[in-house]
Short mmCIF file of C-alpha atoms in Angstrom, two decimals:
data_model
loop_
_atom_site.label_atom_id
_atom_site.label_comp_id
_atom_site.label_asym_id
_atom_site.label_seq_id
_atom_site.Cartn_x
_atom_site.Cartn_y
_atom_site.Cartn_z
CA MET A 112 -106.58 -54.15 102.76
CA ASP A 113 -102.69 -53.31 100.42
CA SER A 114 -103.37 -52.65 96.48
CA GLU A 115 -102.10 -55.98 96.27
CA LYS A 116 -104.40 -57.87 97.95
CA ALA A 117 -107.26 -56.44 97.09
CA LEU A 118 -106.15 -56.18 93.22
CA GLU A 119 -105.97 -60.34 93.74
CA LEU A 120 -109.41 -60.84 95.71
CA VAL A 121 -110.45 -59.19 92.74
CA LYS A 122 -109.37 -60.43 90.14
CA HIS A 123 -110.05 -64.23 92.04
CA GLY A 124 -113.05 -63.64 93.23
CA VAL A 125 -116.77 -64.01 92.18
CA THR A 126 -118.47 -60.62 91.54
CA LEU A 127 -121.92 -60.45 91.20
CA LEU A 128 -122.65 -58.19 87.67
CA PHE A 129 -126.06 -56.20 88.34
CA LEU A 130 -127.05 -53.45 85.75
CA ASP A 131 -129.18 -50.99 85.33
CA VAL A 132 -131.03 -51.72 89.04
CA PRO A 133 -132.62 -48.35 90.46
CA GLN A 134 -131.37 -45.88 92.87
CA TYR A 135 -132.28 -46.60 97.08
CA THR A 136 -132.73 -50.68 95.69
CA MET A 137 -132.59 -53.26 98.38
CA VAL A 138 -129.06 -55.90 97.37
CA ALA A 139 -127.99 -58.29 99.29
CA ILE A 140 -125.69 -61.15 100.08
CA ASP A 141 -125.48 -63.88 103.25
CA THR A 142 -125.11 -61.71 105.77
CA GLN A 143 -124.69 -58.05 104.55
CA MET A 144 -127.10 -55.46 102.49
CA PHE A 145 -126.62 -53.17 100.07
CA TYR A 146 -128.53 -50.29 99.77
CA VAL A 147 -128.11 -49.31 95.93
CA GLY A 148 -126.43 -46.17 95.05
CA PRO A 149 -126.43 -43.96 91.00
CA ALA A 150 -122.92 -45.52 90.36
CA PHE A 151 -123.73 -49.07 91.84
CA LYS A 152 -122.96 -51.97 89.27
CA GLY A 153 -122.58 -54.61 91.32
CA ILE A 154 -120.45 -56.43 94.81
CA LYS A 155 -116.90 -57.67 93.64
CA MET A 156 -113.92 -60.03 96.10
CA ILE A 157 -116.88 -62.85 97.16
CA PRO A 158 -115.01 -65.48 98.41
CA PRO A 159 -115.08 -69.27 95.89
CA GLY A 160 -118.72 -71.05 97.03
CA THR A 161 -121.93 -70.79 98.13
CA HIS A 162 -123.48 -68.14 98.46
CA PHE A 163 -127.63 -66.27 98.70
CA VAL A 164 -127.59 -63.30 97.04
CA TYR A 165 -131.27 -61.51 97.47
CA TYR A 166 -132.92 -57.99 97.40
CA SER A 167 -136.34 -55.66 96.91
CA SER A 168 -137.08 -52.73 94.78
CA SER A 169 -138.41 -50.00 96.85
CA SER A 170 -140.68 -47.37 96.04
CA ARG A 171 -139.15 -43.54 94.64
CA ASP A 172 -138.69 -42.49 98.05
CA GLY A 173 -136.86 -45.54 99.06
CA LYS A 174 -139.37 -45.86 102.23
CA GLU A 175 -141.72 -49.17 101.12
CA PHE A 176 -140.27 -52.44 99.70
CA SER A 177 -141.46 -55.51 97.79
CA PRO A 178 -141.63 -58.53 98.31
CA ILE A 179 -137.42 -60.05 99.26
CA VAL A 180 -136.13 -61.96 96.07
CA GLY A 181 -133.51 -64.92 96.30
CA PHE A 182 -131.34 -67.13 94.44
CA PHE A 183 -127.84 -69.55 96.17
CA ILE A 184 -124.87 -69.48 94.12
CA ASN A 185 -122.26 -72.01 92.98
CA ALA A 186 -119.28 -70.34 92.41
CA GLY A 187 -115.89 -70.47 91.01
CA THR A 188 -113.06 -68.74 91.37
CA SER A 189 -113.45 -65.74 89.24
CA GLU A 190 -116.56 -66.64 87.98
CA VAL A 191 -119.00 -63.74 86.52
CA ILE A 192 -122.14 -63.78 87.22
CA VAL A 193 -124.37 -60.56 85.72
CA ARG A 194 -128.41 -60.06 85.74
CA LYS A 195 -130.55 -57.12 84.73
CA TRP A 196 -133.07 -55.67 86.19
CA ASP A 197 -136.25 -55.92 83.99
CA GLN A 198 -137.61 -53.17 84.90
CA GLN A 199 -141.63 -54.76 84.10
CA GLU A 200 -141.51 -57.55 86.81
CA GLU A 201 -138.67 -55.13 88.91
CA ARG A 202 -136.51 -58.40 89.44
CA LEU A 203 -133.60 -59.11 87.93
CA VAL A 204 -133.16 -61.69 85.48
CA LYS A 205 -129.94 -63.07 83.36
CA VAL A 206 -128.82 -61.88 80.32
CA SER A 207 -127.98 -63.57 77.15
CA GLU A 208 -124.76 -65.82 76.42
CA GLU A 209 -123.37 -63.64 74.20
CA GLU A 210 -123.86 -60.95 75.96
CA GLU A 211 -123.23 -62.43 79.53
CA GLU A 212 -119.29 -62.63 78.20
CA ARG A 213 -119.04 -59.38 76.78
CA TYR A 214 -119.59 -58.15 80.54
CA SER A 215 -117.43 -61.34 82.15
CA GLN A 216 -114.61 -59.56 79.33
CA ALA A 217 -115.48 -55.83 80.84
CA VAL A 218 -115.46 -57.08 84.32
CA ASN A 219 -111.78 -58.98 84.09
CA ASN A 220 -110.47 -55.89 82.47
CA LEU A 221 -111.84 -54.26 85.58
CA GLU A 222 -113.69 -52.32 83.60
CA PHE A 223 -116.00 -52.67 86.64
CA ASP A 224 -114.08 -52.01 89.33
CA ARG A 225 -115.03 -48.86 90.49
CA GLN A 226 -118.97 -49.24 90.50
CA LEU A 227 -118.97 -52.26 92.75
CA GLY A 228 -118.91 -52.82 96.14
CA PRO A 229 -115.86 -55.30 97.58
CA TYR A 230 -117.92 -58.07 99.81
CA ASN A 231 -117.08 -57.74 103.91
CA LEU A 232 -114.46 -60.52 105.08
CA SER A 233 -114.85 -59.82 107.74
CA HIS A 234 -117.95 -60.86 107.93
CA TYR A 235 -117.29 -64.48 106.38
CA GLU A 236 -117.36 -66.53 108.84
CA ASP A 237 -119.72 -65.95 110.43
CA TRP A 238 -121.91 -66.64 106.56
CA LYS A 239 -119.86 -69.85 106.30
CA ARG A 240 -120.64 -71.07 109.09
CA LEU A 241 -124.27 -70.86 108.80
CA SER A 242 -124.30 -72.43 104.95
CA ASN A 243 -120.51 -75.31 105.24
CA PHE A 244 -123.43 -77.74 104.85
CA ILE A 245 -125.26 -76.22 101.58
CA THR A 246 -123.00 -77.44 98.46
CA LYS A 247 -124.53 -77.12 95.09
CA ASN A 248 -126.15 -80.57 95.54
CA VAL A 249 -128.10 -79.69 98.26
CA ILE A 250 -129.45 -76.18 95.78
CA GLU A 251 -130.18 -78.27 93.68
CA ARG A 252 -132.46 -80.84 95.13
CA LEU A 253 -134.17 -77.61 96.27
CA GLU A 254 -134.46 -75.01 95.25
CA PRO A 255 -137.50 -73.86 93.18
CA ILE A 256 -137.87 -74.27 89.41
CA GLY A 257 -136.13 -71.46 87.72
CA GLY A 258 -133.41 -70.75 91.17
CA GLU A 259 -135.53 -67.40 92.55
CA ILE A 260 -137.38 -68.11 96.12
CA THR A 261 -139.94 -65.23 96.62
CA VAL A 262 -143.02 -65.77 100.31
CA GLU A 263 -144.84 -64.62 96.66
CA CYS A 264 -144.80 -68.20 95.79
CA GLU A 265 -145.55 -69.74 98.76
CA ASN A 266 -148.64 -72.15 99.12
CA GLU A 267 -151.84 -70.39 100.21
CA ILE A 268 -152.48 -72.83 102.71
CA VAL A 269 -149.13 -71.92 103.93
CA ARG A 270 -150.87 -68.66 103.58
CA ASN A 271 -153.51 -68.86 105.37
CA SER A 272 -152.12 -70.92 108.38
CA THR A 273 -152.31 -69.98 111.95
CA LYS A 274 -149.10 -67.58 112.50
CA ILE A 275 -147.08 -66.33 115.85
CA PRO A 276 -146.22 -63.23 115.17
CA MET A 277 -142.98 -64.35 113.66
CA GLU A 278 -144.81 -65.67 110.95
CA GLU A 279 -147.06 -62.87 109.89
CA ALA A 280 -144.34 -61.65 108.39
CA PRO A 281 -143.36 -61.96 105.08
CA GLU A 282 -147.54 -62.36 104.33
CA LYS A 283 -147.75 -58.34 106.11
CA GLN A 284 -144.32 -57.50 103.63
CA LEU A 285 -146.37 -59.24 100.29
CA LYS A 286 -150.15 -56.53 101.18
CA VAL A 287 -146.71 -53.73 100.68
CA GLY A 288 -145.48 -54.84 97.56
CA ASN A 289 -146.11 -53.41 94.54
CA SER A 290 -148.86 -54.93 92.30
CA ALA A 291 -145.91 -54.90 88.89
CA SER A 292 -144.11 -57.77 91.21
CA SER A 293 -146.40 -60.41 91.35
CA VAL A 294 -145.67 -60.87 87.12
CA GLY A 295 -146.19 -64.23 85.73
CA LYS A 296 -145.58 -65.82 90.02
CA SER A 297 -148.45 -68.45 88.76
CA GLN A 298 -145.50 -70.10 86.67
CA ARG A 299 -142.58 -69.65 89.57
CA LYS A 300 -142.48 -72.48 92.15
CA GLY A 301 -141.73 -73.50 95.80
CA CYS A 302 -138.80 -74.66 97.21
CA TYR A 303 -139.11 -79.15 96.99
CA TYR A 304 -138.76 -79.09 100.66
CA THR A 305 -138.80 -82.51 102.06
CA SER A 306 -141.86 -83.85 104.03
CA ILE A 307 -141.68 -85.00 107.01
CA PRO A 308 -144.74 -86.17 108.98
CA ARG A 309 -145.88 -84.38 112.94
CA VAL A 310 -147.17 -87.82 113.92
CA VAL A 311 -146.21 -90.69 112.71
CA LYS A 312 -148.37 -93.71 111.73
CA CYS A 313 -148.09 -96.92 111.26
CA LYS A 314 -150.48 -100.01 110.10
CA GLY A 315 -149.82 -103.31 111.71
CA ILE A 316 -147.91 -103.03 114.57
CA SER A 317 -149.63 -102.74 118.57
CA GLY A 318 -150.20 -99.06 119.54
CA GLN A 319 -147.95 -99.70 122.70
CA GLU A 320 -145.66 -100.03 119.76
CA LEU A 321 -146.89 -96.58 118.01
CA THR A 322 -147.36 -95.04 120.76
CA SER A 323 -143.25 -95.77 120.79
CA LEU A 324 -142.49 -94.59 117.52
CA ASN A 325 -143.87 -91.39 118.16
CA LEU A 326 -141.93 -90.23 121.36
CA ASP A 327 -138.81 -90.74 119.73
CA LYS A 328 -138.11 -90.27 116.04
CA THR A 329 -135.05 -92.38 115.94
CA GLN A 330 -137.56 -94.62 113.03
CA LEU A 331 -139.04 -91.83 110.97
CA LEU A 332 -135.05 -90.44 111.08
CA GLU A 333 -134.07 -93.68 109.99
CA THR A 334 -136.86 -94.33 107.04
CA LEU A 335 -136.19 -90.47 106.43
CA LEU A 336 -132.76 -90.62 105.70
CA ALA A 337 -133.17 -93.48 103.13
CA LYS A 338 -136.07 -92.39 101.48
CA ASP A 339 -135.28 -88.57 101.00
CA TYR A 340 -131.71 -88.03 101.91
CA GLY A 341 -129.91 -90.91 99.73
CA GLY A 342 -128.84 -92.26 103.43
CA SER A 343 -126.88 -88.34 103.14
CA GLU A 344 -126.56 -87.10 107.04
CA ASP A 345 -125.38 -84.01 105.74
CA MET A 346 -127.96 -84.03 102.96
CA LEU A 347 -130.14 -82.97 105.38
CA LEU A 348 -128.51 -80.91 107.82
CA GLY A 349 -128.45 -78.52 104.17
CA GLU A 350 -131.55 -78.59 103.46
CA LEU A 351 -131.56 -77.74 108.03
CA GLN A 352 -129.46 -74.47 107.08
CA PHE A 353 -131.42 -73.52 103.18
CA THR A 354 -134.69 -73.25 105.49
CA PHE A 355 -132.29 -71.06 107.76
CA VAL A 356 -131.38 -69.14 105.75
CA VAL A 357 -134.36 -68.90 103.20
CA PHE A 358 -136.31 -67.44 106.44
CA LEU A 359 -134.06 -64.89 108.14
CA MET A 360 -133.01 -63.44 105.51
CA GLY A 361 -135.58 -63.86 102.51
CA GLN A 362 -138.10 -63.38 105.16
CA SER A 363 -140.03 -66.94 103.80
CA LEU A 364 -142.54 -68.19 105.64
CA GLU A 365 -143.02 -71.74 104.18
CA ALA A 366 -139.13 -72.16 104.91
CA PHE A 367 -139.60 -71.13 108.28
CA LEU A 368 -142.21 -73.78 108.82
CA GLN A 369 -139.82 -76.09 107.43
CA TRP A 370 -136.87 -75.27 109.57
CA LYS A 371 -139.52 -75.57 112.35
CA SER A 372 -140.34 -79.07 111.62
CA LEU A 373 -136.79 -80.27 110.86
CA VAL A 374 -135.40 -78.64 113.85
CA SER A 375 -138.50 -81.36 116.16
CA LEU A 376 -137.65 -83.73 114.22
CA LEU A 377 -134.21 -83.34 115.76
CA PHE A 378 -135.42 -83.21 118.95
CA GLY A 379 -138.12 -85.78 119.28
CA CYS A 380 -134.78 -88.26 118.51
CA THR A 381 -134.09 -89.51 122.52
CA GLU A 382 -132.27 -92.64 120.95
CA ALA A 383 -130.26 -91.76 118.21
CA PRO A 384 -128.10 -89.19 119.71
CA PHE A 385 -126.91 -91.93 121.70
CA ARG A 386 -126.78 -94.98 119.92
CA THR A 387 -127.16 -95.11 115.85
CA ARG A 388 -126.31 -91.25 114.90
CA THR A 389 -124.33 -89.79 116.98
CA GLN A 390 -121.41 -88.15 114.47
CA LEU A 391 -125.24 -86.98 113.21
CA PHE A 392 -126.26 -84.95 116.05
CA THR A 393 -122.97 -83.63 118.04
CA LYS A 394 -123.15 -81.96 113.90
CA PHE A 395 -126.68 -80.84 114.22
CA ILE A 396 -125.74 -79.32 117.34
CA LYS A 397 -123.32 -77.24 116.65
CA VAL A 398 -125.22 -76.20 113.10
CA ILE A 399 -128.79 -75.01 115.40
CA HIS A 400 -126.38 -73.89 117.62
CA ASN A 401 -124.46 -71.32 115.36
CA GLN A 402 -128.00 -69.90 113.88
CA LEU A 403 -128.89 -69.84 117.26
CA LYS A 404 -125.96 -67.36 117.72
CA TYR A 405 -125.67 -65.33 115.09
CA GLY A 406 -129.98 -64.86 115.31
CA LEU A 407 -129.33 -63.94 118.91
CA LEU A 408 -126.81 -61.88 119.22
CA LYS A 409 -128.09 -57.96 118.88
CA ASP A 410 -124.74 -57.01 116.53
CA HIS A 411 -126.33 -58.46 113.39
CA MET A 412 -129.03 -56.02 113.66
CA GLY A 413 -129.89 -54.39 110.76
CA GLU A 414 -126.70 -55.63 108.97
CA THR A 415 -130.11 -58.38 106.24
CA GLY A 416 -132.80 -57.39 105.08
CA SER A 417 -135.05 -59.51 108.02
CA ALA A 418 -132.29 -58.81 111.41
CA VAL A 419 -132.02 -60.95 114.17
CA LEU A 420 -134.75 -63.91 115.33
CA ASP A 421 -138.24 -62.01 116.43
CA ASP A 422 -139.45 -62.05 120.23
CA SER A 423 -142.09 -63.51 119.10
CA LEU A 424 -139.46 -67.02 118.35
CA ILE A 425 -137.76 -66.68 120.74
CA SER A 426 -140.43 -66.29 124.45
CA ALA A 427 -140.97 -69.19 126.77
CA ASP A 428 -143.89 -69.73 125.00
CA SER A 429 -141.68 -70.48 121.08
CA PHE A 430 -141.53 -73.93 119.95
CA LEU A 431 -137.95 -73.50 120.75
CA HIS A 432 -138.21 -73.05 124.30
CA HIS A 433 -139.94 -76.53 124.26
CA VAL A 434 -137.75 -78.60 122.18
CA CYS A 435 -134.72 -77.42 123.45
CA LYS A 436 -134.96 -78.87 126.61
CA THR A 437 -131.42 -80.52 126.33
CA ARG A 438 -128.79 -79.91 128.83
CA LYS A 439 -126.07 -78.82 125.88
CA PHE A 440 -128.54 -76.05 125.14
CA LYS A 441 -129.84 -75.13 128.87
CA GLU A 442 -126.43 -72.95 129.07
CA LEU A 443 -126.41 -70.66 125.51
CA LEU A 444 -130.49 -70.29 126.28
CA GLU A 445 -130.55 -69.72 130.55
CA SER A 446 -127.78 -66.92 129.84
CA SER A 447 -129.01 -65.90 126.23
CA LEU A 448 -133.08 -64.94 126.79
CA GLY A 449 -133.31 -65.84 130.93
CA TRP A 450 -135.69 -69.21 130.26
CA GLU A 451 -135.47 -71.81 133.27
CA PHE A 452 -136.06 -75.21 132.13
CA GLN A 453 -138.44 -77.16 134.97
CA LEU A 454 -139.55 -80.18 135.39
CA GLY A 455 -143.21 -80.82 134.59
CA SER A 456 -145.13 -84.74 133.33
CA ALA A 457 -142.63 -86.73 132.49
CA VAL A 458 -143.52 -89.92 130.19
CA ASP A 459 -139.84 -92.72 129.44
CA GLY A 460 -138.41 -90.24 130.96
CA ILE A 461 -138.39 -87.52 128.61
CA TYR A 462 -140.14 -84.01 130.41
CA PHE A 463 -143.25 -81.56 129.58
CA GLU A 464 -144.95 -78.59 130.41
CA GLU A 465 -148.05 -79.29 130.52
CA ASN A 466 -150.59 -78.23 127.71
CA ASP A 467 -147.25 -77.79 125.71
CA GLU A 468 -148.24 -78.52 122.04
CA TYR A 469 -144.85 -80.80 121.32
CA ALA A 470 -145.97 -82.94 124.19
CA PRO A 471 -147.11 -86.41 122.72
CA VAL A 472 -151.24 -86.99 123.57
CA VAL A 473 -151.39 -90.39 124.64
CA GLU A 474 -154.94 -92.19 123.16
CA MET A 475 -157.01 -94.82 124.35
CA LEU A 476 -158.75 -96.59 121.80
CA ASP A 477 -159.91 -100.21 122.23
CA ASP A 478 -157.81 -101.50 125.33
CA GLU A 479 -154.63 -99.82 122.65
CA ALA A 480 -152.60 -96.62 123.63
CA LEU A 481 -151.99 -94.37 120.22
CA VAL A 482 -150.73 -91.06 119.87
CA SER A 483 -152.51 -88.65 117.78
#
C-alpha cells in the first residue's frame, strides 16, 4: 500500500487506543489477533461500522491467559475509542470525557501512529460476511449492562449443565484465570438473549394440533418474530450472528447455547421456508453457510482466540449433523466433514435417525398425541 493511501485510511478509519496494556496480553478485533509488545498502543485503519473487540490478560511468562472479555463497537468515520488498563481488575476501562478528547486529538495528530498496529484489510471481507446483520440496534438490544461480555458472568445453571467437549472449553478457561479478574463480576450481567422454548406448549388445542406445532416450528417462529423481534427478520439474523461471534471468538458457552437454539428453531420450520418466510430463509441459508465455512476452514486456525470449530461440534453425533439435513447443505457438509445422510424413520415427511435427540418425541396421553 502506498503512503498516500495508508494516510487516508489512518485519518478516516476508526482507531482503538489502548493505554498501559501489559506485555503479552492478547488483544483482538474481529478475526485478527495481536499479542501486546512493549510499544503497542492499539489498532488503526479500522473500517467504520460494527466490530467485536476482545482481549485476555496473561501471566508474566505469557503462557496462561485469563477468560476473554469482549465488547461490540459501532464506530463512525475517524472515530477514536480510548480505553485504559485497570491493573487491579485486569481489564480495559473507559477514561473521562476530558481525557478521551485529549487522547483523540493526539491520535488525529498522528502522535501515536508508530505505536498502533494496522487492521489487516485483507480479512475484512471475512468479518463482513460474519456480521452484516449485527447493527447498532442489535448490539444495544443484546449486549450486557456496561457492554462487557465474558464467561465469568454466565449463569450458574448454564455452567452446571451437561456439556459436550466443545462446551467444556470455557469452563476450563475459568479455572485458569487469575483471581483479580473476578473482581466486580457479581455486578456484571450476561447478554439479553431471546428466550426460545425447545418444546411448544399450548392449552386448549388437541393433541394432534400440539404435535403438529412441535413437528413444524413455523408458528413458534412467527410468534417470536412478532413478540420479540418487532417483526424484523433481520433482527433475528443479527442475533444469530451476534451469538456465533461471541461463542467462537469470546469462547462463551451461553452464546453457543443460544446460537444452537436459533439454528434448531430455523431448521425446525418446514412450512415457513417455502411459503411465509422465503426471504428470511434465503438469508438464513447464506448466514449459516458463511458461519460454517469460516469455522471449518483450516486456514483460520490461530487467527482468533478460539481457533476454528471444535471436532465435537462437527462430528456425526453433533446437533448440527441432525438439524442440517436440508438438501442445500448436504454437499457442503458431506464434502467438508465426510458426513453421510441416510434416511431413517419419517414423521410427516421429515426424516430422523433412530435415537435422534432432536427428533420429536410423541407420547400418548388420554388417547391424544402430545409432543414432549
